[in-house]
Short mmCIF file of C-alpha atoms in Angstrom, two decimals:
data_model
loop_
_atom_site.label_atom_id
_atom_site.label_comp_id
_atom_site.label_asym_id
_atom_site.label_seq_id
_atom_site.Cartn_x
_atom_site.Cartn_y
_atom_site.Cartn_z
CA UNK A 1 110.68 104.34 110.47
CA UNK A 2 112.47 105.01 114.00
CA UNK A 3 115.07 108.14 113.95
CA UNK A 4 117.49 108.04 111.53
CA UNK A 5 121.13 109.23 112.84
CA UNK A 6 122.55 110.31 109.68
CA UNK A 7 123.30 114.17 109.03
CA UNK A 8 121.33 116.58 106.81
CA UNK A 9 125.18 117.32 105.80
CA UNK A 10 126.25 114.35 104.93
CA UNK A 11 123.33 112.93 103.14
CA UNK A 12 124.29 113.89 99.50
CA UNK A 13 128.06 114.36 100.17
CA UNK A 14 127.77 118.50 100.78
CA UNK A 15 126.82 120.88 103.34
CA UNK A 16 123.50 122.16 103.16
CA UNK A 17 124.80 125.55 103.13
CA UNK A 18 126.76 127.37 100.50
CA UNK A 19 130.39 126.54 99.86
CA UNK A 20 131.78 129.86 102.07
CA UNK A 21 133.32 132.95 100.60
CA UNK A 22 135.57 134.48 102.84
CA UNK A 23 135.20 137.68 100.82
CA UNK A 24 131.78 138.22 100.40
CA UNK A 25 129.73 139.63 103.51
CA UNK A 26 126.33 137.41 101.32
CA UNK A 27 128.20 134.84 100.96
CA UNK A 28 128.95 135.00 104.93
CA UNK A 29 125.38 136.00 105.31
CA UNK A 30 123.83 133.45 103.00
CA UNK A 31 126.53 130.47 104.77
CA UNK A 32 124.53 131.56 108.27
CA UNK A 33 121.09 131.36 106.66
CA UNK A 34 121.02 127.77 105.17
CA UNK A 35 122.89 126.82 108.18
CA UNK A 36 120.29 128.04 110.57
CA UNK A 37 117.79 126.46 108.40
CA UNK A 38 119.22 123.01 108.03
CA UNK A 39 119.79 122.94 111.80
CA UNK A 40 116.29 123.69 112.16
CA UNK A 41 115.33 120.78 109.97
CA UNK A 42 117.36 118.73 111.79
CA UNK A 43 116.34 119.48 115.31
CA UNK A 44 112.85 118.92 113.59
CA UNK A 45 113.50 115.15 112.31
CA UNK A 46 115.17 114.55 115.83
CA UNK A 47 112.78 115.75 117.69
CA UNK A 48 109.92 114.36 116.05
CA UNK A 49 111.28 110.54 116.91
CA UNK A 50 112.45 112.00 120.19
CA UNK A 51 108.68 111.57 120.97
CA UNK A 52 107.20 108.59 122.76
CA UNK A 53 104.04 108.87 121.36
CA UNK A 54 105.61 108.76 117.87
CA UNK A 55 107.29 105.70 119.66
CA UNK A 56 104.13 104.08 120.22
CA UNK A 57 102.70 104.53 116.71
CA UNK A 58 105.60 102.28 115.24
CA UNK A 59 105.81 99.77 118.46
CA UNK A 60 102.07 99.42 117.43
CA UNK A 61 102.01 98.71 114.10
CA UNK A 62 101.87 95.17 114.79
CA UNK A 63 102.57 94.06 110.71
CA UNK A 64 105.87 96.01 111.29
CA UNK A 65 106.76 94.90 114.98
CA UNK A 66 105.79 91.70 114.55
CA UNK A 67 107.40 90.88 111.28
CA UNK A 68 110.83 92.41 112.69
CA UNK A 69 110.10 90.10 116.09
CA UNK A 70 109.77 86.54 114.02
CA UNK A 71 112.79 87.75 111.26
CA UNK A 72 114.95 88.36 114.34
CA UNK A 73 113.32 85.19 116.90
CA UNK A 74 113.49 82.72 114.05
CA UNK A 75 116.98 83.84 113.15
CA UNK A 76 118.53 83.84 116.79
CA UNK A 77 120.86 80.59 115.64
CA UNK A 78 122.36 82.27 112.64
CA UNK A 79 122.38 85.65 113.51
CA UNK A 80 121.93 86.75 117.30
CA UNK A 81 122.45 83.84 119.82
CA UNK A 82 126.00 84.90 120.98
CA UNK A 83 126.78 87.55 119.12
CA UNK A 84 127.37 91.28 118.77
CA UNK A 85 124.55 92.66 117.43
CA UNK A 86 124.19 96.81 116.46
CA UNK A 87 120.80 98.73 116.30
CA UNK A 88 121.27 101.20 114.04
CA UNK A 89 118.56 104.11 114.86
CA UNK A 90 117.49 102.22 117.49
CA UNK A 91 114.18 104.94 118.36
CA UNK A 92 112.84 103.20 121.34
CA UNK A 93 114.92 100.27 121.84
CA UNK A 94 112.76 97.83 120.67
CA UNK A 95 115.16 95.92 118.46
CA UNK A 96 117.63 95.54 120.49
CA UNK A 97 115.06 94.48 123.61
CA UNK A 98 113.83 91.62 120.60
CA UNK A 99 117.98 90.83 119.88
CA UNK A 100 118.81 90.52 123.63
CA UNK A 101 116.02 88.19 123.64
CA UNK A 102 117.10 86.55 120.78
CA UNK A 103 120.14 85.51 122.61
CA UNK A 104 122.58 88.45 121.87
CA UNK A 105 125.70 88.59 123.67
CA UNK A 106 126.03 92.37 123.27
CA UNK A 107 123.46 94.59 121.63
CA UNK A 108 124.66 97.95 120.84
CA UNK A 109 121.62 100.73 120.24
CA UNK A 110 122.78 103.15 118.02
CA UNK A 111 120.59 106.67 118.42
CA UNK A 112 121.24 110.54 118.04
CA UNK A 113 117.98 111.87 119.23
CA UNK A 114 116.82 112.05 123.18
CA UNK A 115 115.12 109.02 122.94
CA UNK A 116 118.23 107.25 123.99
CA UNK A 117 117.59 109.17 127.55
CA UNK A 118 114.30 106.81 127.50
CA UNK A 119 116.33 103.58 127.07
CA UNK A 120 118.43 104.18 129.37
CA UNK A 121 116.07 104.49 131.95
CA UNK A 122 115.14 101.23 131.04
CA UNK A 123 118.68 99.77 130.90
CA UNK A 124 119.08 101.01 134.26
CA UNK A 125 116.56 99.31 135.60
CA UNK A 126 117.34 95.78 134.07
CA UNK A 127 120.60 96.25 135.36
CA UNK A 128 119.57 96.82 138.97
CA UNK A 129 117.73 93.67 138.32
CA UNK A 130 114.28 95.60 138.86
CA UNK A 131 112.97 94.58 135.59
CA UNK A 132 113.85 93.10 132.29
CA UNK A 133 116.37 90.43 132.96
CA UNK A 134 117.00 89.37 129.48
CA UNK A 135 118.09 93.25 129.02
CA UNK A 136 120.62 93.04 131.93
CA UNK A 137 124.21 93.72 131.13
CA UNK A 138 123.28 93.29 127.18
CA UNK A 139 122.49 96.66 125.84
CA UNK A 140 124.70 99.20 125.60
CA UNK A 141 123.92 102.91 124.01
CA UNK A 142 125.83 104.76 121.84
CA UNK A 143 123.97 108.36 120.94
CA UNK A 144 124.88 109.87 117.90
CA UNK A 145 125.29 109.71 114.37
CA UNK A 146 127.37 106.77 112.15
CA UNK A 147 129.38 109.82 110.62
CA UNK A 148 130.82 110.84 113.84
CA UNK A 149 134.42 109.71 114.19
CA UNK A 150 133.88 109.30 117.82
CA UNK A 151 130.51 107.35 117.66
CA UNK A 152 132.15 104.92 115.32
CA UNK A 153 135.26 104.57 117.80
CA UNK A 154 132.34 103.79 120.32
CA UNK A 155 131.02 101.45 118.57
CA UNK A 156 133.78 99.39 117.62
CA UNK A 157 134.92 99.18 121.21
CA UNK A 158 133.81 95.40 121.48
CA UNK A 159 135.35 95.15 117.48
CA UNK A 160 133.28 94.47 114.38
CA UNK A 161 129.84 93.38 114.97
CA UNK A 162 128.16 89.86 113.47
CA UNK A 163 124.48 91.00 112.96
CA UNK A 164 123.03 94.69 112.26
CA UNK A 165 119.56 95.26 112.62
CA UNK A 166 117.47 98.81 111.29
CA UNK A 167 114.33 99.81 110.97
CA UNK A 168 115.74 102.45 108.08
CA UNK A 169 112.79 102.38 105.79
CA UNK A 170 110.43 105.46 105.17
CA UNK A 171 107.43 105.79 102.34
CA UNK A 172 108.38 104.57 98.95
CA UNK A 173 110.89 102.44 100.94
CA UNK A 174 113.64 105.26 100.83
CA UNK A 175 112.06 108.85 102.13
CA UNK A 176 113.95 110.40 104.94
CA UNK A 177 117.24 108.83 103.73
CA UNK A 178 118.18 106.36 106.20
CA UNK A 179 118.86 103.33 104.25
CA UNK A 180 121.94 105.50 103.29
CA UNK A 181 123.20 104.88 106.95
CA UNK A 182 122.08 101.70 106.81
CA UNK A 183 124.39 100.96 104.06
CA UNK A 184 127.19 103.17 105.61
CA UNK A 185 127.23 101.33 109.11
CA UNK A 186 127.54 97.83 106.75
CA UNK A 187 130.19 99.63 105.67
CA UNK A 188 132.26 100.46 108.85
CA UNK A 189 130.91 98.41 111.23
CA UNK A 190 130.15 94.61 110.14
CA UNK A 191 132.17 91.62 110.00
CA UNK A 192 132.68 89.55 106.39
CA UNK A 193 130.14 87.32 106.14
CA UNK A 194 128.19 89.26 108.71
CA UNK A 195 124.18 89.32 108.59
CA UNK A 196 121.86 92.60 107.81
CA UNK A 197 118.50 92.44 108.87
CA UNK A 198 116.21 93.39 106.18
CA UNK A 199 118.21 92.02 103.74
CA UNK A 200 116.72 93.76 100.42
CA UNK A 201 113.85 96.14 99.83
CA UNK A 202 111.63 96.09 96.52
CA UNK A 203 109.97 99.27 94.93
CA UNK A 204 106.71 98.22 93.24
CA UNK A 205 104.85 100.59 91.10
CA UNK A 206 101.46 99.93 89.25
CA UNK A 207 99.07 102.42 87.48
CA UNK A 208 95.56 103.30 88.84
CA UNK A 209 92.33 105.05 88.80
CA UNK A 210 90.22 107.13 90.99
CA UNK A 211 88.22 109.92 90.00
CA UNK A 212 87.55 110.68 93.54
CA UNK A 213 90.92 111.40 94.80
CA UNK A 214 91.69 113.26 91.47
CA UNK A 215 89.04 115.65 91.58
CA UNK A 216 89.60 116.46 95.20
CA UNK A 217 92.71 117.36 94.60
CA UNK A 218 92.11 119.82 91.84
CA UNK A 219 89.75 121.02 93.83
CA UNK A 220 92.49 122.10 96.50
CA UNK A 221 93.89 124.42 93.62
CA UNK A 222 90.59 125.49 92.62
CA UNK A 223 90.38 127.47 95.80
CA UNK A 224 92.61 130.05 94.43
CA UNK A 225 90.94 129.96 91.01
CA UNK A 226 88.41 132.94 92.34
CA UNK A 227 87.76 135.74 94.08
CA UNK A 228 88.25 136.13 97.67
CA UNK A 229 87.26 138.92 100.05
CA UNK A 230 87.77 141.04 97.29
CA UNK A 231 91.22 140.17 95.63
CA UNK A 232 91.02 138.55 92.42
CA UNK A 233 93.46 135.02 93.24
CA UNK A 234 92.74 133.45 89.70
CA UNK A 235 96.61 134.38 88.52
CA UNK A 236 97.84 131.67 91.32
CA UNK A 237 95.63 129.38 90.01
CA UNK A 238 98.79 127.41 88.06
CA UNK A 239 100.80 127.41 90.99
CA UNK A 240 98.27 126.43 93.59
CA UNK A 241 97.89 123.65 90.91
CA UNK A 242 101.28 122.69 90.29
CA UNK A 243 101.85 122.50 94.26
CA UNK A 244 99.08 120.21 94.78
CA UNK A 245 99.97 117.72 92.40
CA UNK A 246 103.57 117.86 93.51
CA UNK A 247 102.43 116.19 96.42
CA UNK A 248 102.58 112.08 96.72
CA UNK A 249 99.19 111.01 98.11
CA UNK A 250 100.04 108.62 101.38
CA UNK A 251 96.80 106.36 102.63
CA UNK A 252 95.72 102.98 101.91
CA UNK A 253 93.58 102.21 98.52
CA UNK A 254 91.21 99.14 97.46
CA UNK A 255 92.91 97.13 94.97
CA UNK A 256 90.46 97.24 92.90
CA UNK A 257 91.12 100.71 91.87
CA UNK A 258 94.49 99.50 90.06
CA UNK A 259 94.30 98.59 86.29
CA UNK A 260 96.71 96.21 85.72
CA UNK A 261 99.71 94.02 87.84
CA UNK A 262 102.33 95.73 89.24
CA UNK A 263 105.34 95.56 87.16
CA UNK A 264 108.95 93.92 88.60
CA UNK A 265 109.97 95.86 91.30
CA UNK A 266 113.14 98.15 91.58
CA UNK A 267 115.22 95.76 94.26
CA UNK A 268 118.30 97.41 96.60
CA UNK A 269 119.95 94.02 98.16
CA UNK A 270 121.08 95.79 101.42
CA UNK A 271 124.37 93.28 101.49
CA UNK A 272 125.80 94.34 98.38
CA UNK A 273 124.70 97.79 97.11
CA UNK A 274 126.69 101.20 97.64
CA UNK A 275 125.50 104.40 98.73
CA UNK A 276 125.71 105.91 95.33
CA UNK A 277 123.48 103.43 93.70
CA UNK A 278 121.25 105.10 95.87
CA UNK A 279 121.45 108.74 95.35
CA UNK A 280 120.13 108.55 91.73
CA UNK A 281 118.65 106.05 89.47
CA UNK A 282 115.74 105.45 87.08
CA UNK A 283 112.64 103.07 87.47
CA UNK A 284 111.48 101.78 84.07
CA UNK A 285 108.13 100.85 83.96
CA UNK A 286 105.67 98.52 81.09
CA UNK A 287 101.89 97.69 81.83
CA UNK A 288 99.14 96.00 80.53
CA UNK A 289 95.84 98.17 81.01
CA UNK A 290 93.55 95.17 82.24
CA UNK A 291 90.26 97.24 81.58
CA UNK A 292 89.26 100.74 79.87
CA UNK A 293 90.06 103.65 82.51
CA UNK A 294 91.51 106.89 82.85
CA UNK A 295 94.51 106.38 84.50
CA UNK A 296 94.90 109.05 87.26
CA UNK A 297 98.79 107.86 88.43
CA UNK A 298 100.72 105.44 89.59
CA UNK A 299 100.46 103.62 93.09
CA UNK A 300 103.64 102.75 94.75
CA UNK A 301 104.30 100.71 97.72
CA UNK A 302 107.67 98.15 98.82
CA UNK A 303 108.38 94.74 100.49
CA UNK A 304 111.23 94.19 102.62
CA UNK A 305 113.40 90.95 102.62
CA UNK A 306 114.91 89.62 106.05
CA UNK A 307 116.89 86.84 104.52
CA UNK A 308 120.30 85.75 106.31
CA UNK A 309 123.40 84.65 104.88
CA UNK A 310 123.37 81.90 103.40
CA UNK A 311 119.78 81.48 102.42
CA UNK A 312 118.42 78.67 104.73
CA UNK A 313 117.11 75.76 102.38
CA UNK A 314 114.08 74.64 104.76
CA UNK A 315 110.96 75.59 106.02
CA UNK A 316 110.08 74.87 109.31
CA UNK A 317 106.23 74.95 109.69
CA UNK A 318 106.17 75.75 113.52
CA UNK A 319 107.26 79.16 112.37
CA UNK A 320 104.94 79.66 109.56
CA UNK A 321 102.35 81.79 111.93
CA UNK A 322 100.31 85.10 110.66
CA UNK A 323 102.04 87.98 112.21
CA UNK A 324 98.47 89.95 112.55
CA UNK A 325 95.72 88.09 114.57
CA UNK A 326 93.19 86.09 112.66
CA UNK A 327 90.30 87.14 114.27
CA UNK A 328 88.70 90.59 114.61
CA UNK A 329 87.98 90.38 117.78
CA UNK A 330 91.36 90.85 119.53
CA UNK A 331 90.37 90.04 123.30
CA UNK A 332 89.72 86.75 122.27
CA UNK A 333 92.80 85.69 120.22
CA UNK A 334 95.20 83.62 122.68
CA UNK A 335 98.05 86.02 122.48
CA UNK A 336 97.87 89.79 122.64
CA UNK A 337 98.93 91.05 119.49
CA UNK A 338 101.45 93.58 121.61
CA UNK A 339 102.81 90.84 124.08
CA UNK A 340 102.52 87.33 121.84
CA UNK A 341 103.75 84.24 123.47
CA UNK A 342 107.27 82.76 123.51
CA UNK A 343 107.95 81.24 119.64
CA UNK A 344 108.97 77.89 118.75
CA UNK A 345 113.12 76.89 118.83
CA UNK A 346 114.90 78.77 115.99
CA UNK A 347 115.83 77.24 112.66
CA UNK A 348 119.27 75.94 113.01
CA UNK A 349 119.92 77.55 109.43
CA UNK A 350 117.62 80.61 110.12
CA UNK A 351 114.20 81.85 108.59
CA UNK A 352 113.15 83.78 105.51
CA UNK A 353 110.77 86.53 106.29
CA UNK A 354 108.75 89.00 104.10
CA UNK A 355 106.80 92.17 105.04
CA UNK A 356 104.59 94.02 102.29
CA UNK A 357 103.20 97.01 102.52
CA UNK A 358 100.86 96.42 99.25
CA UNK A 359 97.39 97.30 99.15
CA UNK A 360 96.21 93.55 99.96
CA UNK A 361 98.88 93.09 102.70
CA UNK A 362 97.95 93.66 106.36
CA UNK A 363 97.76 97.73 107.11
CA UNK A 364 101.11 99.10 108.16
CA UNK A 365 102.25 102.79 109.33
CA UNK A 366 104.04 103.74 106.16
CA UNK A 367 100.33 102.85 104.58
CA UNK A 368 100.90 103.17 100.61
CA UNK A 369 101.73 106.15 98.16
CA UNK A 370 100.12 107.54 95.29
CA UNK A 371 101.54 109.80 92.66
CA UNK A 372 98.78 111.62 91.13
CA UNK A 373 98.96 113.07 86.88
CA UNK A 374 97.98 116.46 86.32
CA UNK A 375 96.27 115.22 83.62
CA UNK A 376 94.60 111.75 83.60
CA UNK A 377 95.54 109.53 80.39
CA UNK A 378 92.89 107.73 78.70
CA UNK A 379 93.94 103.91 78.01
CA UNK A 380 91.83 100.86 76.55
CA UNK A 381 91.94 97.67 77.80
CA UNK A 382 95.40 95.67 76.20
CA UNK A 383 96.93 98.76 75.77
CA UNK A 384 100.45 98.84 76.95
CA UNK A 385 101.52 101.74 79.36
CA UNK A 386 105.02 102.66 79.36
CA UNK A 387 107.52 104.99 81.28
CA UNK A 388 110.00 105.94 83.85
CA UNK A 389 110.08 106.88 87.20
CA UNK A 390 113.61 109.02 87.69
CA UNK A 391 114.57 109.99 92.02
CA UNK A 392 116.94 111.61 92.85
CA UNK A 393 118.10 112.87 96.63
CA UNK A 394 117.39 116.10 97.74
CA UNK A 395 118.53 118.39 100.91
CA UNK A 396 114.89 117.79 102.34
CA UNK A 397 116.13 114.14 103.54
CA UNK A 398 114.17 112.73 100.25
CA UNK A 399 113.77 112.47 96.95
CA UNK A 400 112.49 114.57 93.88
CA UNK A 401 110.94 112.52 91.44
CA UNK A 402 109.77 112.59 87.57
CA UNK A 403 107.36 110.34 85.85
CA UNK A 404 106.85 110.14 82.53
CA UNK A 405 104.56 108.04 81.11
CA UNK A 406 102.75 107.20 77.99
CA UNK A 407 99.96 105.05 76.46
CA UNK A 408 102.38 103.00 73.49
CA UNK A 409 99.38 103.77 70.88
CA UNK A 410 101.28 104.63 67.40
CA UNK A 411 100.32 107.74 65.94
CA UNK A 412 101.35 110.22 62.80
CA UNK A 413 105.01 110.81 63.29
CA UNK A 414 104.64 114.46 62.43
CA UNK A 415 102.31 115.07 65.38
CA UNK A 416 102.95 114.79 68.89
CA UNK A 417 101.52 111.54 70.61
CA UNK A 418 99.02 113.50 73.25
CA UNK A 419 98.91 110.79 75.43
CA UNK A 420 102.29 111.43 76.89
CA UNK A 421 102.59 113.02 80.30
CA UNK A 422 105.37 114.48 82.56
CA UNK A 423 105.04 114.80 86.21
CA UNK A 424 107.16 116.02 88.78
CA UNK A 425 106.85 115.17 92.37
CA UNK A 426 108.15 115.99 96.23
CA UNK A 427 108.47 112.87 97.63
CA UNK A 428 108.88 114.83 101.58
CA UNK A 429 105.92 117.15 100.44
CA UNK A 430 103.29 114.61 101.79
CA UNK A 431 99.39 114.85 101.86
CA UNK A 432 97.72 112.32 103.79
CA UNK A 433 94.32 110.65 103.04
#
């Protein structure tokens, strides 16, 4: 995801701090506190995509770039030849360099953090005519956040836009809040009828086993389940536990380590849902165990639509390319994967694109998430698995989560069906494998 421009404060629809108290010196004193700290969270997320090395990671992930090149290229009839196109988050530029090439008559990138120093630079240059010429006279930046009064007056100096075009999407699509934004510059910013590029994002969830990953993670709490120089640590054995579990497990995983299909995914069509559809909802989810396993969580991962308005009704083979290069061996593919060659003539009525991020999909930055039980559950093979996945935002630009899950195998009603389990998760408290 490139740097999101929306507001720890405004993220949830309250300050970060405490309501103030204009009588109570804590109050005052507790007011300064979370203010202090959600500034310092803040000029953390900022800076982080102020970086150009962070930059290069998502320019590089070619199943992202690329995907975002072709939905924007194949849609430059319906969507960007001509028009008045806005990057929101822009990061690096790299959207709106693809919409100016796409034929945009104005591009407006959209960014709060520094990085908008580094276009620039670049802008400056096209428009000396040193470099760049489809950028000259065709970008224009705008740095700061949608929720500024001012940055929206800047960017409706040119009126509503036709096309806006993100990159708002974080693990488990929605982490670090920026589809929010997204939403919120539909909101203010584009035209009726207008286009959004992506156009939906899907949720998919599907159970899985691996004894590996589960017992190196207990393992992590185990530390603390000894002595150590001395000091008896066994009593934080619980928490060190709960903590590690707490944490969504972000890597990539063979498929083969997932016991059944992935049930239908939880969808957010980007032209038509509202911010509060968002900020809380419930996943429910129904499996069919496809062989005997103990079932160590649920894997997660999303797909991401780039559909315009109205759904074009042909295919046009010319486009249907792999974004990722065929061949291994990179050097000898005919287009470097980071500068490909010019594409075939739009669509006249646009292309549908897809990107996955699933575990047979093409590798991408965001990788995949796993969402471990404390306690595996033992199912049989045609058993039916059954549940709920509940988010809901937090102040930490994310989401806390709570699985529960269940094997359906009837039981005694009097007793309690032990193969139920609860599970609550972090989704910003990330451990990478």
């Amino acid at each position: 995801m490139e740097v999101d421009h929306q507001p720890l404060s405004h993220a949830n629809g309250h300050d970060l701090q405490h309501p103030h108290n204009g009588s109570n010196t804590n109050g005052r004193s507790s007011d300064k506190k979370a203010k202090s700290q959600a500034d310092r969270d803040h000029d953390f997320y900022f800076n982080f995509y102020s970086s150009l090395q962070n930059q290069a990671n998502m320019i590089g992930d070619i199943s992202r770039t690329g995907t975002y090149r072709k939905a924007i290229l194949g849609n430059a009839s319906v969507a960007f030849t001509d028009k008045i196109v806005l990057d929101v988050g822009a990061g690096s530029g790299i959207l709106s360099y693809m919409s100016a090439q796409a034929g945009a008559k104005e591009v407006i990138a959209l960014e709060a953090s520094s990085m908008a120093e580094k276009i620039d630079i670049l802008l400056k240059a096209a428009n000396k005519g040193k470099s760049n010429p489809h950028l000259k006279d065709r970008v224009r930046i705008v740095r700061g956040m949608v929720e500024d009064s001012k940055v929206q007056s800047q960017v409706l100096e040119s009126g509503k836009v036709d096309t806006i075009i993100s990159e708002p999407i974080g693990v488990m699509l929605l982490h670090e809040r920026m589809v929010e934004s997204f939403i919120l510059a539909r909101d203010l910013f584009l035209k009726p009828g207008g286009q959004m590029l992506p156009s939906a994002g899907h949720i998919f969830f599907c159970p899985f086993t691996d004894e590996g990953l589960y017992t190196e993670t207990d393992q992590k709490a185990q530390f603390f389940n000894t002595t150590l120089f001395g000091t008896d640590f066994s009593e934080l054995y619980a928490a060190a536990r709960e903590e590690v579990f707490a944490q969504p497990v972000v890597g990539m995983f063979p498929p083969s380590s997932l016991v059944s299909t992935a049930c239908p995914p939880k969808s957010f069509d980007f032209y038509t849902c509202t911010k509060e559809e968002l900020l809380e909802f419930s996943i429910a989810v129904d499996f069919v165990v496809q062989r005997t396993a103990l079932i160590h969580g649920l894997a997660s991962w999303f797909d991401l639509d780039f559909t315009p308005r109205p759904t074009p009704t042909s295919s046009n083979p010319a486009w249907n390319y792999p974004i990722m290069p065929t061949s291994s061996w990179q050097w000898m593919t005919q287009d470097p994967p980071l500068n490909p060659g010019p594409t075939p003539p739009p669509p006249t009525d646009g292309l549908n694109v897809q990107l996955s991020t699933g575990p047979s999909a093409p590798r991408t930055h965001w990788q995949q998430a796993r969402l471990l039980l404390p306690e595996p559950l033992a199912a049989n093979k045609g058993e039916r698995l059954v549940g709920s996945i509940h988010f809901k935002v937090n102040d930490a630009r994310s989401y806390d989560l709570v699985l529960d899950l269940r094997v359906d195998r009837p039981g005694p009603e009097y007793d309690m069906n032990p193969l139920k389990r609860r599970a609550e998760y972090q989704l910003q408290q990330q451990c990478f494998k």
